Amino acid sequence: MVELLSYGFMRNALMAGVLVSLACGIIGTLVVLKRMVFISGGVAHTAYGGVGMAFYFGVNPVLGAVVFSLLASFLMGYVQRQTRQRQDTLIGVMWAIGMAIGIIFADLTPGYKADLMSYLFGSILAVTNADLWLMLVIDLLVIGLVIAFYKELQASAFDETFSRVRNLPVDFLYLVLITMIGLVVVMMMRVVGLIMIIALLTVPAAIGSLFLKDMKHIMGLSTVLSLVFTSGGLLISYFFNLTSGATIILFAGGAYLAALVLHRFCRRCPNA
Amino acid sequence: MHSANNHITAGKQTGDIKFMPQTFQKSSNSTLIEIENLHAGYNGEAVLQDINFTIQEGDFIGLIGPNGGGKTTLLKIILGLLTPKKGRISVMGKLPQDGRQHIGYVPQFADFDSDFPISVRDVVRMGRLSGKRLFKRLNTEDDAIVEERLDWVDMRDHMDRSLKELSGGQRQRVYIARALATDPKILMLDEPTNSVDYESRTKIYDLLHTINEQGITILMVSHDLNVISSYVKTIGCLNRQMHYHSEKEITAEMFNAAYDCPVELIAHGLPHRVLAEHKEAR
Ligand SMILES: Nc1ncnc2c1ncn2[C@@H]1O[C@H](COP(=O)(O)OP(=O)(O)OP(=O)(O)O)[C@@H](O)[C@H]1O
Ligand SMILES: [Mg+2]
C-alpha cells in the first residue's frame, strides 16, 4: 500500500482525485439541484470534438477540449435559456455532432491514436504535473466564485423569478455556472473520461441530497464522496488491473444504488 | 409631506399579529404604479388589451377574474419579467426593472422546485438579498428581520426546518414572510391563500389588513371573493381587459360592465360597500 505512493504516477493520480473531487462536489451539487444534468452530459461529449480537432492540428488536446467545452456550454446554456420547447432535442443533437466531429478528425489524423481513447475513458494514471496545475487553477476559480456568490447562487437556483425581482444578476450567475461546468468537464476528462463524467458529477450530489437538507452540506458531502470514489476506484482498478475510469464509475454507481436502498429503509431521512 | 407620528403600537393590532411599524406618511397620496394603454401577450397571443390602471399609495386592491384572464401576466409586467407590446408602465416613477426592488412578491404557486434542499430561514433570507448588496454578508439586523417576519405569519417555530417538510399552506406563509422581508412599499400577492386552511387564511388577511394600515400598498389576486370583499378597499376585475374604478365603491353596474367576470360578491362590514350580486348570464 505505502509503496504505491512511491510511484510518481500514483501520487499524481491520487492528487488529481483530490483536486477533481473539490470542484466536482461543488459544481455537481449545483448541476443536480438546478437540473442541469443533461446539459452537462452534452458539454462533456461535445468536448470530444475539440480533442479530435486538436489532435488533427497537432495542438494540446486539453486546449482543444477547453475551447470546445466552453463553446458548447455557452451554446447549450443559451438554448436552455430560451423557454421555447425542444431544448432537449437541440442539446441532444449538439451532443452527437460534437462527438462526430471528434471521431472524423481522429480518422483524418494519421498514425497512432490510442491516446485519443484516454480522453474518452480517462487515464488518471497518466496525469502530468501540468494537468495538476490546471486542475488547481480551476479549483481555486470554482471555490472563489462559489464563496463570493453563494447566497445569490442558492437563491437563483431555488427561485429564479424572485431572484430576478430582487435584481440579483441571475443571467450573469447562469453564465458563471455554465462556464464552471465547462471547465470542470475538462478537468474530469483526465480522471474518468468524457463519456463517464456525467456519472461522477452527479452521483455524489444525488446521494447527498437524499440525506441532507442544506446545499452547503450537500456540497461538502459530495466532495468527500467523490474523493472516496476516485481514490477507492483507483486502488481497486490497480489491484485488479482494470480500467480506472470505469472502476471509479462502477464504484460510485454501486454506492448510489446502496444509498437508494438505505434511504428507503431510513425513516428519519428527509423525504423518506 | 408630514413627518409621520402615527406610530401604531403593538397592542392595537388585530389578533395576535405583532407588527412593528415603520414611519410612514399616510396622507401623501402619490401614484406608485401607472399603466397606460398597455397591451401584452406571449408569442403573438394577445392577453392583456388596452390596460389603464393606476395604483395609489395606501391602496388595497383585490384583483379578480377568470382563469386565463391575465392576472398573473399583469403582475409579471409590473415586475418587469415580461415586456409589454405597447403602452407605458412605470413603477415608483421608474422602469419596472428599477422600481421593482420596492415590491414584495408572492408568486401564485411555487412554479419552482419545492424539493429544493433549503431551510425556511434561508428562503426568507432571500428577501434580504438585492442586486445592490452583492458582496455583503447578511448581518444580525437582517436575521432579526427574518425572524420577525416569520413570526408575523406564525412560522417562527419552523424556522430551521427544511422547506420540503412543510405543508402547502405552511410554505405559502413562508413565501409571504419572504415578500415581507424585503421591506416593500408595495406587496403583490398572486392567490396567496390558495391552499391555506380557513383559520390561517383569516390570520393572513388580518395581517395584510394591518400592514396596509401601516401604509403599505397591496395588490392581491384572489378568487376568494367572500373573504377579500371584507378586507380589500377596491376590486379590479381583469379579463383581458381591466375593469377598475378607484372609487371605494363596487357597483353592480361595474360588474355588469365586466360581463365575463363571474362575480358573486357579499360585502359586509365596510361602510362604502354596495352589495352586488351577479349571476353569470351565460
Ligand atoms: N408563459 C406563457 N407562455 C404562453 N402563454 C402563456 C404563458 N403564461 C400564460 N399564458 C397565457 O396567457 C393567458 C393569461 O394567463 P395568466 O396566467 O395571466 O392568467 P391568470 O389570470 O393568472 O389565470 P389563473 O386564474 O388561472 O391564475 C392564458 O391564456 C395563458 O394560456
Ligand atoms: Mg394566475
XYZ file of N, CA, C and O in Angstrom, chain B residues 82-266:
740
model
N -41.784 40.574 -17.939
C -42.336 40.428 -19.281
C -42.444 41.844 -19.836
O -42.858 42.751 -19.133
N -42.012 42.019 -21.093
C -42.105 43.376 -21.653
C -43.397 43.529 -22.427
O -43.781 42.633 -23.179
N -44.074 44.656 -22.234
C -45.337 44.873 -22.940
C -45.099 45.089 -24.435
O -44.018 45.496 -24.844
N -46.122 44.803 -25.229
C -46.016 45.029 -26.674
C -46.179 46.507 -26.994
O -45.552 47.036 -27.887
N -47.081 47.117 -26.249
C -47.417 48.515 -26.488
C -47.771 49.146 -25.170
O -48.171 48.460 -24.236
N -47.622 50.452 -25.087
C -48.105 51.139 -23.906
C -46.993 51.507 -22.937
O -45.827 51.231 -23.172
N -47.403 52.112 -21.821
C -46.446 52.650 -20.880
C -46.694 52.067 -19.504
O -47.826 51.873 -19.100
N -45.621 51.784 -18.807
C -45.767 51.362 -17.422
C -44.659 51.975 -16.583
O -43.509 52.020 -17.014
N -45.037 52.499 -15.424
C -43.974 52.938 -14.523
C -44.257 52.418 -13.121
O -45.405 52.294 -12.703
N -43.196 52.058 -12.440
C -43.280 51.560 -11.073
C -42.445 52.494 -10.210
O -41.249 52.657 -10.460
N -43.059 53.146 -9.262
C -42.400 54.150 -8.431
C -41.760 55.231 -9.329
O -40.662 55.709 -9.057
N -42.435 55.538 -10.429
C -41.926 56.561 -11.333
C -40.762 56.130 -12.201
O -40.162 56.937 -12.899
N -40.431 54.852 -12.144
C -39.282 54.364 -12.915
C -39.703 53.205 -13.807
O -40.848 52.743 -13.767
N -38.747 52.714 -14.575
C -38.988 51.477 -15.312
C -39.218 50.348 -14.313
O -38.681 50.392 -13.207
N -40.003 49.326 -14.694
C -40.241 48.225 -13.763
C -38.947 47.629 -13.201
O -38.861 47.347 -12.011
N -37.930 47.499 -14.052
C -36.670 46.895 -13.596
C -36.014 47.714 -12.484
O -35.306 47.171 -11.650
N -36.248 49.023 -12.514
C -35.621 49.871 -11.491
C -36.521 50.070 -10.277
O -36.045 50.340 -9.192
N -37.835 49.923 -10.499
C -38.762 50.165 -9.399
C -39.126 48.902 -8.628
O -39.616 48.978 -7.511
N -38.860 47.738 -9.217
C -39.386 46.505 -8.627
C -38.736 46.128 -7.307
O -39.266 45.292 -6.571
N -37.600 46.742 -6.995
C -36.978 46.411 -5.715
C -37.869 46.802 -4.547
O -37.683 46.321 -3.435
N -38.855 47.671 -4.807
C -39.764 48.087 -3.732
C -41.002 47.208 -3.651
O -41.909 47.486 -2.894
N -41.040 46.182 -4.490
C -42.210 45.308 -4.494
C -41.875 43.983 -3.816
O -40.883 43.344 -4.124
N -42.724 43.603 -2.866
C -42.604 42.276 -2.269
C -43.561 41.359 -3.007
O -44.748 41.630 -3.076
N -43.027 40.294 -3.572
C -43.816 39.484 -4.487
C -44.049 38.090 -3.916
O -43.130 37.413 -3.485
N -45.296 37.668 -3.931
C -45.627 36.303 -3.536
C -46.195 35.604 -4.775
O -47.281 35.936 -5.226
N -45.448 34.674 -5.347
C -45.886 34.045 -6.598
C -47.105 33.161 -6.415
O -47.420 32.755 -5.295
N -47.777 32.873 -7.512
C -49.040 32.133 -7.468
C -48.888 30.760 -6.819
O -49.376 30.506 -5.763
N -48.236 29.846 -7.470
C -47.872 28.647 -6.745
C -46.417 28.496 -7.038
O -45.898 29.076 -7.974
N -45.769 27.731 -6.225
C -44.355 27.579 -6.451
C -44.174 26.971 -7.829
O -44.379 25.786 -8.021
N -43.816 27.813 -8.821
C -43.512 27.247 -10.116
C -42.046 26.851 -10.120
O -41.444 26.605 -11.123
N -41.469 26.810 -8.929
C -40.085 26.387 -8.792
C -40.056 25.081 -8.007
O -41.082 24.578 -7.594
N -38.881 24.573 -7.826
C -38.674 23.247 -7.276
C -38.955 23.201 -5.773
O -38.180 23.697 -4.977
N -40.050 22.588 -5.390
C -40.343 22.553 -3.957
C -39.581 21.427 -3.267
O -39.701 21.221 -2.080
N -38.779 20.716 -4.023
C -37.962 19.648 -3.472
C -36.564 20.156 -3.121
O -35.730 19.416 -2.635
N -36.330 21.423 -3.401
C -35.002 22.005 -3.222
C -34.603 21.966 -1.750
O -35.401 22.309 -0.878
N -33.377 21.534 -1.463
C -32.957 21.470 -0.057
C -32.606 22.854 0.475
O -31.502 23.344 0.264
N -33.549 23.479 1.146
C -33.291 24.818 1.692
C -34.120 24.968 2.960
O -35.235 24.447 3.042
N -33.558 25.651 3.935
C -34.289 25.816 5.187
C -35.256 26.991 5.057
O -35.077 27.873 4.227
N -36.276 26.985 5.916
C -37.260 28.052 5.924
C -36.555 29.397 6.111
O -36.832 30.377 5.428
N -35.587 29.408 7.027
C -34.853 30.640 7.304
C -34.158 31.168 6.040
O -34.224 32.354 5.732
N -33.533 30.263 5.306
C -32.818 30.697 4.103
C -33.774 31.205 3.026
O -33.429 32.098 2.255
N -34.970 30.627 2.965
C -35.950 31.129 1.999
C -36.283 32.581 2.324
O -36.287 33.441 1.446
N -36.541 32.859 3.593
C -36.936 34.210 3.969
C -35.742 35.168 3.846
O -35.901 36.343 3.500
N -34.541 34.648 4.074
C -33.343 35.486 3.895
C -33.205 35.981 2.455
O -32.585 37.011 2.209
N -33.776 35.226 1.521
C -33.748 35.677 0.124
C -34.349 37.067 -0.021
O -33.972 37.832 -0.897
N -35.328 37.362 0.838
C -35.953 38.676 0.801
C -34.991 39.793 1.182
O -35.230 40.953 0.889
N -33.921 39.447 1.867
C -32.934 40.454 2.270
C -31.842 40.649 1.229
O -30.995 41.529 1.366
N -31.820 39.791 0.219
C -30.799 39.929 -0.823
C -31.227 41.019 -1.790
O -32.405 41.296 -1.961
N -30.248 41.621 -2.425
C -30.590 42.527 -3.512
C -29.368 42.743 -4.380
O -28.232 42.480 -3.965
N -29.614 43.206 -5.593
C -28.529 43.441 -6.530
C -27.510 44.439 -6.000
O -26.361 44.457 -6.420
N -27.946 45.254 -5.027
C -27.041 46.282 -4.509
C -26.135 45.759 -3.396
O -25.217 46.433 -2.980
N -26.449 44.561 -2.897
C -25.685 44.084 -1.742
C -24.883 42.842 -2.089
O -24.657 41.989 -1.236
N -24.443 42.767 -3.328
C -23.863 41.524 -3.827
C -22.766 40.920 -2.961
O -22.811 39.754 -2.623
N -21.774 41.703 -2.607
C -20.648 41.094 -1.903
C -20.733 41.271 -0.399
O -19.801 40.982 0.317
N -21.892 41.766 0.066
C -22.030 41.962 1.502
C -22.716 40.763 2.136
O -23.646 40.198 1.566
N -22.260 40.425 3.308
C -22.911 39.330 4.013
C -24.154 39.883 4.713
O -24.224 41.063 5.043
N -25.118 39.020 4.941
C -26.280 39.453 5.714
C -25.851 39.612 7.172
O -25.031 38.855 7.667
N -26.397 40.618 7.851
C -25.954 40.892 9.219
C -27.027 40.531 10.243
O -28.082 39.985 9.901
N -26.749 40.844 11.491
C -27.680 40.454 12.552
C -29.017 41.179 12.410
O -30.057 40.651 12.780
N -28.958 42.382 11.839
C -30.207 43.113 11.620
C -31.095 42.354 10.629
O -32.305 42.220 10.820
N -30.458 41.848 9.575
C -31.211 41.052 8.605
C -31.825 39.829 9.278
O -32.984 39.497 9.052
N -31.020 39.175 10.113
C -31.527 37.973 10.782
C -32.708 38.305 11.687
O -33.676 37.543 11.764
N -32.626 39.462 12.347
C -33.736 39.872 13.217
C -34.997 40.091 12.383
O -36.096 39.676 12.776
N -34.829 40.741 11.231
C -35.988 40.988 10.368
C -36.584 39.674 9.890
O -37.802 39.475 9.898
N -35.707 38.746 9.501
C -36.172 37.440 9.024
C -37.009 36.749 10.094
O -38.113 36.259 9.842
N -36.506 36.762 11.328
C -37.238 36.086 12.405
C -38.574 36.771 12.683
O -39.585 36.129 12.926
N -38.535 38.101 12.630
C -39.757 38.853 12.905
C -40.832 38.572 11.844
O -41.996 38.348 12.170
N -40.424 38.585 10.591
C -41.409 38.339 9.525
C -41.977 36.924 9.631
O -43.159 36.697 9.367
N -41.125 35.983 10.017
C -41.624 34.617 10.209
C -42.616 34.576 11.368
O -43.594 33.833 11.345
N -42.361 35.404 12.354
C -43.251 35.487 13.490
C -44.623 36.011 13.046
O -45.662 35.525 13.481
N -44.621 36.991 12.171
C -45.889 37.567 11.696
C -46.778 36.521 11.042
O -47.994 36.601 11.120
N -46.182 35.571 10.361
C -47.006 34.554 9.700
C -47.063 33.265 10.524
O -47.452 32.209 10.016
N -46.640 33.378 11.808
C -46.715 32.228 12.708
C -45.855 31.051 12.268
O -46.235 29.890 12.448
N -44.738 31.336 11.656
C -43.889 30.240 11.195
C -42.519 30.265 11.863
O -41.615 29.549 11.463
N -42.389 31.069 12.912
C -41.078 31.184 13.531
C -40.596 29.854 14.098
O -39.405 29.534 14.045
N -41.517 29.078 14.615
C -41.132 27.795 15.205
C -40.597 26.818 14.176
O -39.963 25.830 14.516
N -40.890 27.089 12.906
C -40.460 26.163 11.855
C -39.206 26.644 11.137
O -38.810 26.071 10.129
N -38.623 27.703 11.674
C -37.519 28.392 11.023
C -36.396 27.479 10.530
O -35.853 27.675 9.456
N -36.044 26.502 11.349
C -34.885 25.679 10.991
C -35.269 24.391 10.289
O -34.420 23.539 10.039
N -36.539 24.263 9.962
C -36.945 23.077 9.226
C -36.655 23.261 7.749
O -36.414 24.361 7.263
N -36.695 22.147 7.052
C -36.470 22.204 5.616
C -37.790 22.533 4.940
O -38.847 22.056 5.343
N -37.730 23.358 3.914
C -38.948 23.794 3.237
C -39.763 22.605 2.750
O -40.989 22.590 2.800
N -39.068 21.572 2.293
C -39.806 20.464 1.695
C -40.539 19.607 2.722
O -41.340 18.764 2.337
N -40.268 19.859 4.002
C -41.006 19.114 5.022
C -42.329 19.786 5.371
O -43.106 19.244 6.141
N -42.551 20.990 4.826
C -43.749 21.739 5.216
C -44.936 21.386 4.328
O -44.794 20.908 3.213
N -46.111 21.698 4.840
C -47.319 21.512 4.037
C -47.452 22.679 3.063
O -46.771 23.696 3.199
N -48.333 22.538 2.090
C -48.510 23.581 1.082
C -48.872 24.930 1.685
O -48.332 25.964 1.300
N -49.778 24.913 2.650
C -50.207 26.165 3.273
C -49.090 26.807 4.093
O -48.918 28.020 4.091
N -48.309 25.959 4.766
C -47.184 26.494 5.545
C -46.158 27.134 4.619
O -45.609 28.194 4.903
N -45.931 26.498 3.483
C -44.992 27.061 2.510
C -45.466 28.420 2.029
O -44.697 29.361 1.931
N -46.758 28.488 1.737
C -47.336 29.742 1.277
C -47.059 30.857 2.289
O -46.717 31.972 1.921
N -47.170 30.517 3.571
C -46.919 31.520 4.598
C -45.450 31.925 4.624
O -45.108 33.074 4.875
N -44.583 30.961 4.331
C -43.154 31.285 4.273
C -42.883 32.263 3.124
O -42.122 33.222 3.267
N -43.553 32.047 1.989
C -43.345 32.954 0.853
C -43.865 34.356 1.156
O -43.323 35.352 0.692
N -44.940 34.418 1.943
C -45.437 35.734 2.354
C -44.407 36.405 3.259
O -44.100 37.590 3.102
N -43.828 35.628 4.170
C -42.791 36.188 5.048
C -41.599 36.672 4.220
O -41.012 37.717 4.500
N -41.253 35.928 3.190
C -40.132 36.311 2.335
C -40.422 37.646 1.643
O -39.557 38.524 1.581
N -41.659 37.800 1.155
C -42.014 39.063 0.498
C -41.967 40.208 1.505
O -41.511 41.307 1.197
N -42.420 39.944 2.738
C -42.418 40.996 3.754
C -41.000 41.343 4.193
O -40.731 42.461 4.616
N -40.094 40.384 4.082
C -38.711 40.625 4.490
C -38.005 41.619 3.572
O -36.943 42.132 3.903
N -38.594 41.906 2.421
C -37.959 42.869 1.519
C -38.250 44.307 1.935
O -37.798 45.231 1.282
N -39.027 44.491 3.017
C -39.484 45.822 3.421
C -40.111 46.551 2.244
O -39.661 47.626 1.839
N -41.160 45.992 1.694
C -41.708 46.512 0.447
C -42.548 47.770 0.663
O -43.084 47.993 1.743
N -42.621 48.586 -0.388
C -43.600 49.679 -0.403
C -44.920 49.146 -0.956
O -45.984 49.623 -0.625
N -44.770 48.165 -1.856
C -45.944 47.542 -2.453
C -45.813 46.033 -2.244
O -44.751 45.463 -2.423
N -46.928 45.431 -1.861
C -46.939 43.986 -1.716
C -47.833 43.436 -2.826
O -48.968 43.886 -2.983
N -47.303 42.513 -3.621
C -48.116 41.927 -4.685
C -48.239 40.432 -4.444
O -47.245 39.723 -4.437
N -49.465 39.989 -4.241
C -49.672 38.582 -3.916
C -50.564 37.935 -4.953
O -51.632 38.446 -5.271
N -50.115 36.811 -5.478
C -50.877 36.106 -6.504
C -51.533 34.883 -5.862
O -50.897 33.865 -5.638
N -52.779 35.020 -5.523
C -53.528 33.975 -4.831
C -52.771 33.413 -3.625
O -52.401 32.243 -3.603
N -52.562 34.274 -2.634
C -51.717 33.876 -1.511
C -52.354 32.834 -0.603
O -51.651 32.191 0.164
N -53.658 32.661 -0.673
C -54.278 31.747 0.285
C -54.832 30.509 -0.392
O -55.724 29.856 0.120
N -54.244 30.203 -1.513
C -54.659 29.055 -2.300
C -54.892 27.779 -1.508
O -55.953 27.196 -1.544
N -53.861 27.356 -0.791
C -54.002 26.081 -0.090
C -53.834 26.283 1.406
O -53.236 25.487 2.093
N -54.366 27.393 1.877
C -54.226 27.713 3.289
C -55.551 27.418 3.987
O -56.618 27.703 3.446
N -55.477 26.828 5.171
C -56.723 26.481 5.858
C -57.462 27.727 6.340
O -56.918 28.826 6.351
N -58.722 27.539 6.726
C -59.580 28.678 6.992
C -59.009 29.601 8.066
O -58.979 30.816 7.913
N -58.513 28.994 9.133
C -58.051 29.805 10.253
C -56.822 30.633 9.868
O -56.759 31.832 10.133
N -55.868 29.987 9.191
C -54.669 30.717 8.787
C -54.998 31.755 7.746
O -54.373 32.800 7.661
N -56.003 31.453 6.934
C -56.440 32.383 5.915
C -56.878 33.699 6.558
O -56.444 34.776 6.185
N -57.720 33.579 7.565
C -58.182 34.768 8.273
C -57.000 35.508 8.873
O -56.924 36.731 8.843
N -56.067 34.757 9.415
C -54.888 35.386 10.025
C -54.083 36.146 8.991
O -53.590 37.238 9.241
N -53.928 35.535 7.808
C -53.161 36.198 6.759
C -53.858 37.470 6.317
O -53.235 38.524 6.175
N -55.178 37.404 6.155
C -55.896 38.611 5.747
C -55.825 39.683 6.824
O -55.696 40.861 6.526
N -55.925 39.256 8.075
C -55.777 40.228 9.163
C -54.400 40.886 9.095
O -54.264 42.096 9.270
N -53.415 40.062 8.845
C -52.048 40.580 8.738
C -51.941 41.590 7.598
O -51.395 42.680 7.759
N -52.502 41.226 6.449
C -52.453 42.134 5.300
C -53.167 43.443 5.624
O -52.705 44.522 5.277
N -54.304 43.317 6.298
C -55.065 44.499 6.677
C -54.211 45.413 7.551
O -54.133 46.622 7.335
N -53.549 44.820 8.533
C -52.707 45.605 9.433
C -51.563 46.268 8.668
O -51.274 47.449 8.851
N -50.946 45.487 7.817
C -49.825 46.005 7.034
C -50.277 47.163 6.155
O -49.600 48.181 6.039
N -51.451 47.009 5.575
C -51.989 48.071 4.731
C -52.233 49.336 5.549
O -51.992 50.449 5.099
N -52.684 49.142 6.772
C -52.905 50.306 7.629
C -51.610 51.016 7.972
O -51.605 52.203 8.279
N -50.509 50.284 7.920
C -49.209 50.918 8.145
C -48.775 51.696 6.913
O -47.714 52.315 6.919
N -49.545 51.625 5.847
C -49.221 52.416 4.668
C -48.609 51.627 3.538
O -48.185 52.194 2.541
N -48.536 50.322 3.696
C -48.006 49.520 2.597
C -49.133 49.194 1.625
O -50.199 48.727 2.021
N -48.884 49.499 0.372
C -49.881 49.312 -0.662
C -49.946 47.836 -1.044
O -48.911 47.171 -1.111
N -51.148 47.344 -1.280
C -51.276 45.920 -1.570
C -52.087 45.693 -2.843
O -53.133 46.306 -3.051
N -51.560 44.833 -3.692
C -52.309 44.349 -4.848
C -52.372 42.837 -4.706
O -51.350 42.164 -4.658
N -53.590 42.310 -4.606
C -53.717 40.887 -4.328
C -54.670 40.223 -5.315
O -55.811 40.648 -5.468
N -54.168 39.190 -5.972
C -55.030 38.387 -6.830
C -55.692 37.336 -5.964
O -55.036 36.707 -5.135
N -56.990 37.162 -6.127
C -57.646 36.127 -5.339
C -58.970 35.720 -5.971
O -59.634 36.506 -6.627
N -59.318 34.478 -5.787
C -60.642 34.021 -6.193
C -61.556 33.944 -4.977
O -62.723 33.618 -5.076
N -60.964 34.254 -3.843
C -61.610 34.065 -2.566
C -62.465 35.292 -2.255
O -62.195 36.042 -1.333
N -63.535 35.465 -3.062
C -64.256 36.730 -3.037
C -64.903 37.084 -1.719
O -64.809 38.209 -1.249
N -65.539 36.098 -1.126
C -66.250 36.397 0.115
C -65.312 36.983 1.136
O -65.666 37.881 1.875
N -64.129 36.464 1.169
C -63.192 36.956 2.160
C -62.584 38.269 1.731
O -62.559 39.230 2.504
N -62.136 38.361 0.475
C -61.448 39.614 0.135
C -62.384 40.804 0.191
O -61.971 41.901 0.505
N -63.664 40.576 -0.084
C -64.555 41.729 -0.107
C -64.632 42.405 1.249
O -64.962 43.578 1.338
N -64.326 41.680 2.290
C -64.392 42.338 3.592
C -63.029 42.885 4.014
O -62.903 43.477 5.064
N -62.012 42.697 3.225
C -60.698 43.231 3.588
C -60.185 44.288 2.620
O -59.621 45.288 3.031
N -60.373 44.067 1.303
C -59.769 44.999 0.362
C -60.571 46.292 0.299
O -61.727 46.350 0.708
N -59.924 47.331 -0.226
C -60.623 48.604 -0.356
C -61.299 48.719 -1.711
O -62.377 49.283 -1.830
N -60.634 48.229 -2.745
C -61.225 48.294 -4.087
C -60.986 46.968 -4.793
O -60.054 46.235 -4.471
N -61.861 46.721 -5.768
C -61.721 45.473 -6.511
C -61.579 45.784 -7.991
O -62.310 46.614 -8.539
N -60.615 45.132 -8.623
C -60.477 45.240 -10.068
C -60.799 43.894 -10.674
O -60.551 42.861 -10.063
N -61.398 43.945 -11.846
C -61.714 42.686 -12.491
C -60.975 42.632 -13.821
O -61.102 43.525 -14.650
N -60.189 41.590 -13.998
C -59.361 41.501 -15.192
C -59.760 40.282 -16.022
O -59.683 39.148 -15.564
N -60.262 40.577 -17.209
C -60.498 39.500 -18.154
C -60.034 40.005 -19.514
O -60.813 40.528 -20.297
N -58.745 39.911 -19.704
C -58.068 40.502 -20.868
C -58.111 42.021 -20.788
O -57.148 42.689 -21.038
N -59.279 42.567 -20.471
C -59.369 43.998 -20.237
C -59.589 44.229 -18.758
O -60.064 43.353 -18.041
N -59.249 45.431 -18.324
C -59.347 45.714 -16.899
C -60.594 46.521 -16.614
O -60.879 47.504 -17.291
N -61.329 46.092 -15.634
C -62.473 46.877 -15.171
C -62.174 47.313 -13.761
O -62.160 46.496 -12.845
N -61.888 48.569 -13.615
C -61.454 49.031 -12.304
C -61.846 50.481 -12.108
O -61.694 51.314 -12.998
N -62.385 50.775 -10.963
C -62.684 52.148 -10.624
C -62.067 52.416 -9.279
O -62.236 51.616 -8.361
N -61.385 53.516 -9.189
C -60.663 53.717 -7.944
C -61.550 54.279 -6.836
O -61.101 54.467 -5.732
N -62.813 54.531 -7.154
C -63.700 54.909 -6.051
C -63.850 53.686 -5.152
O -63.767 52.560 -5.605
N -64.118 53.995 -3.899
C -64.204 52.878 -2.982
C -65.602 52.302 -2.963
O -66.187 52.055 -1.940
N -66.147 52.147 -4.132
C -67.469 51.577 -4.219
C -67.457 50.510 -5.284
O -66.859 50.669 -6.333
N -68.130 49.466 -5.017
C -68.212 48.412 -6.002
C -69.670 48.306 -6.397
O -70.529 48.025 -5.568
N -69.962 48.606 -7.604
C -71.360 48.642 -8.008
C -71.714 47.451 -8.878
O -70.863 46.862 -9.530
N -72.980 47.148 -8.854
C -73.471 46.068 -9.701
C -73.202 46.409 -11.157
O -72.842 45.552 -11.957
N -73.322 47.698 -11.451
C -73.074 48.189 -12.798
C -71.661 47.838 -13.261
O -71.436 47.419 -14.389
N -70.728 48.010 -12.335
C -69.343 47.733 -12.666
C -69.152 46.272 -13.041
O -68.422 45.932 -13.954
N -69.832 45.421 -12.317
C -69.692 44.010 -12.623
C -70.391 43.654 -13.921
O -69.956 42.771 -14.646
N -71.469 44.380 -14.181
C -72.131 44.136 -15.455
C -71.222 44.537 -16.604
O -71.178 43.879 -17.633
N -70.505 45.636 -16.388
C -69.555 46.060 -17.408
C -68.502 44.978 -17.609
O -68.072 44.699 -18.714
N -68.127 44.390 -16.527
C -67.149 43.308 -16.615
C -67.880 42.007 -16.911
O -67.781 41.040 -16.188
N -68.583 42.039 -18.056
C -69.524 40.959 -18.371
C -69.024 39.549 -18.093
O -69.737 38.723 -17.567
N -67.792 39.295 -18.403
C -67.344 37.914 -18.279
C -66.742 37.583 -16.925
O -66.219 36.512 -16.731
N -66.786 38.548 -16.039
C -66.210 38.262 -14.741
C -67.259 37.645 -13.839
O -68.196 38.313 -13.427
N -67.144 36.386 -13.549
C -68.150 35.757 -12.704
C -67.988 36.227 -11.270
O -66.973 35.984 -10.652
N -68.971 36.921 -10.818
C -68.795 37.539 -9.523
C -70.014 37.333 -8.657
O -71.145 37.510 -9.075
N -69.760 36.915 -7.493
C -70.843 36.837 -6.539
C -70.290 37.437 -5.274
O -69.497 36.835 -4.569
N -70.657 38.659 -5.064
C -69.957 39.385 -4.028
C -70.838 39.615 -2.821
O -71.946 40.096 -2.928
N -70.335 39.232 -1.720
C -71.054 39.530 -0.491
C -70.184 40.457 0.331
O -69.100 40.093 0.754
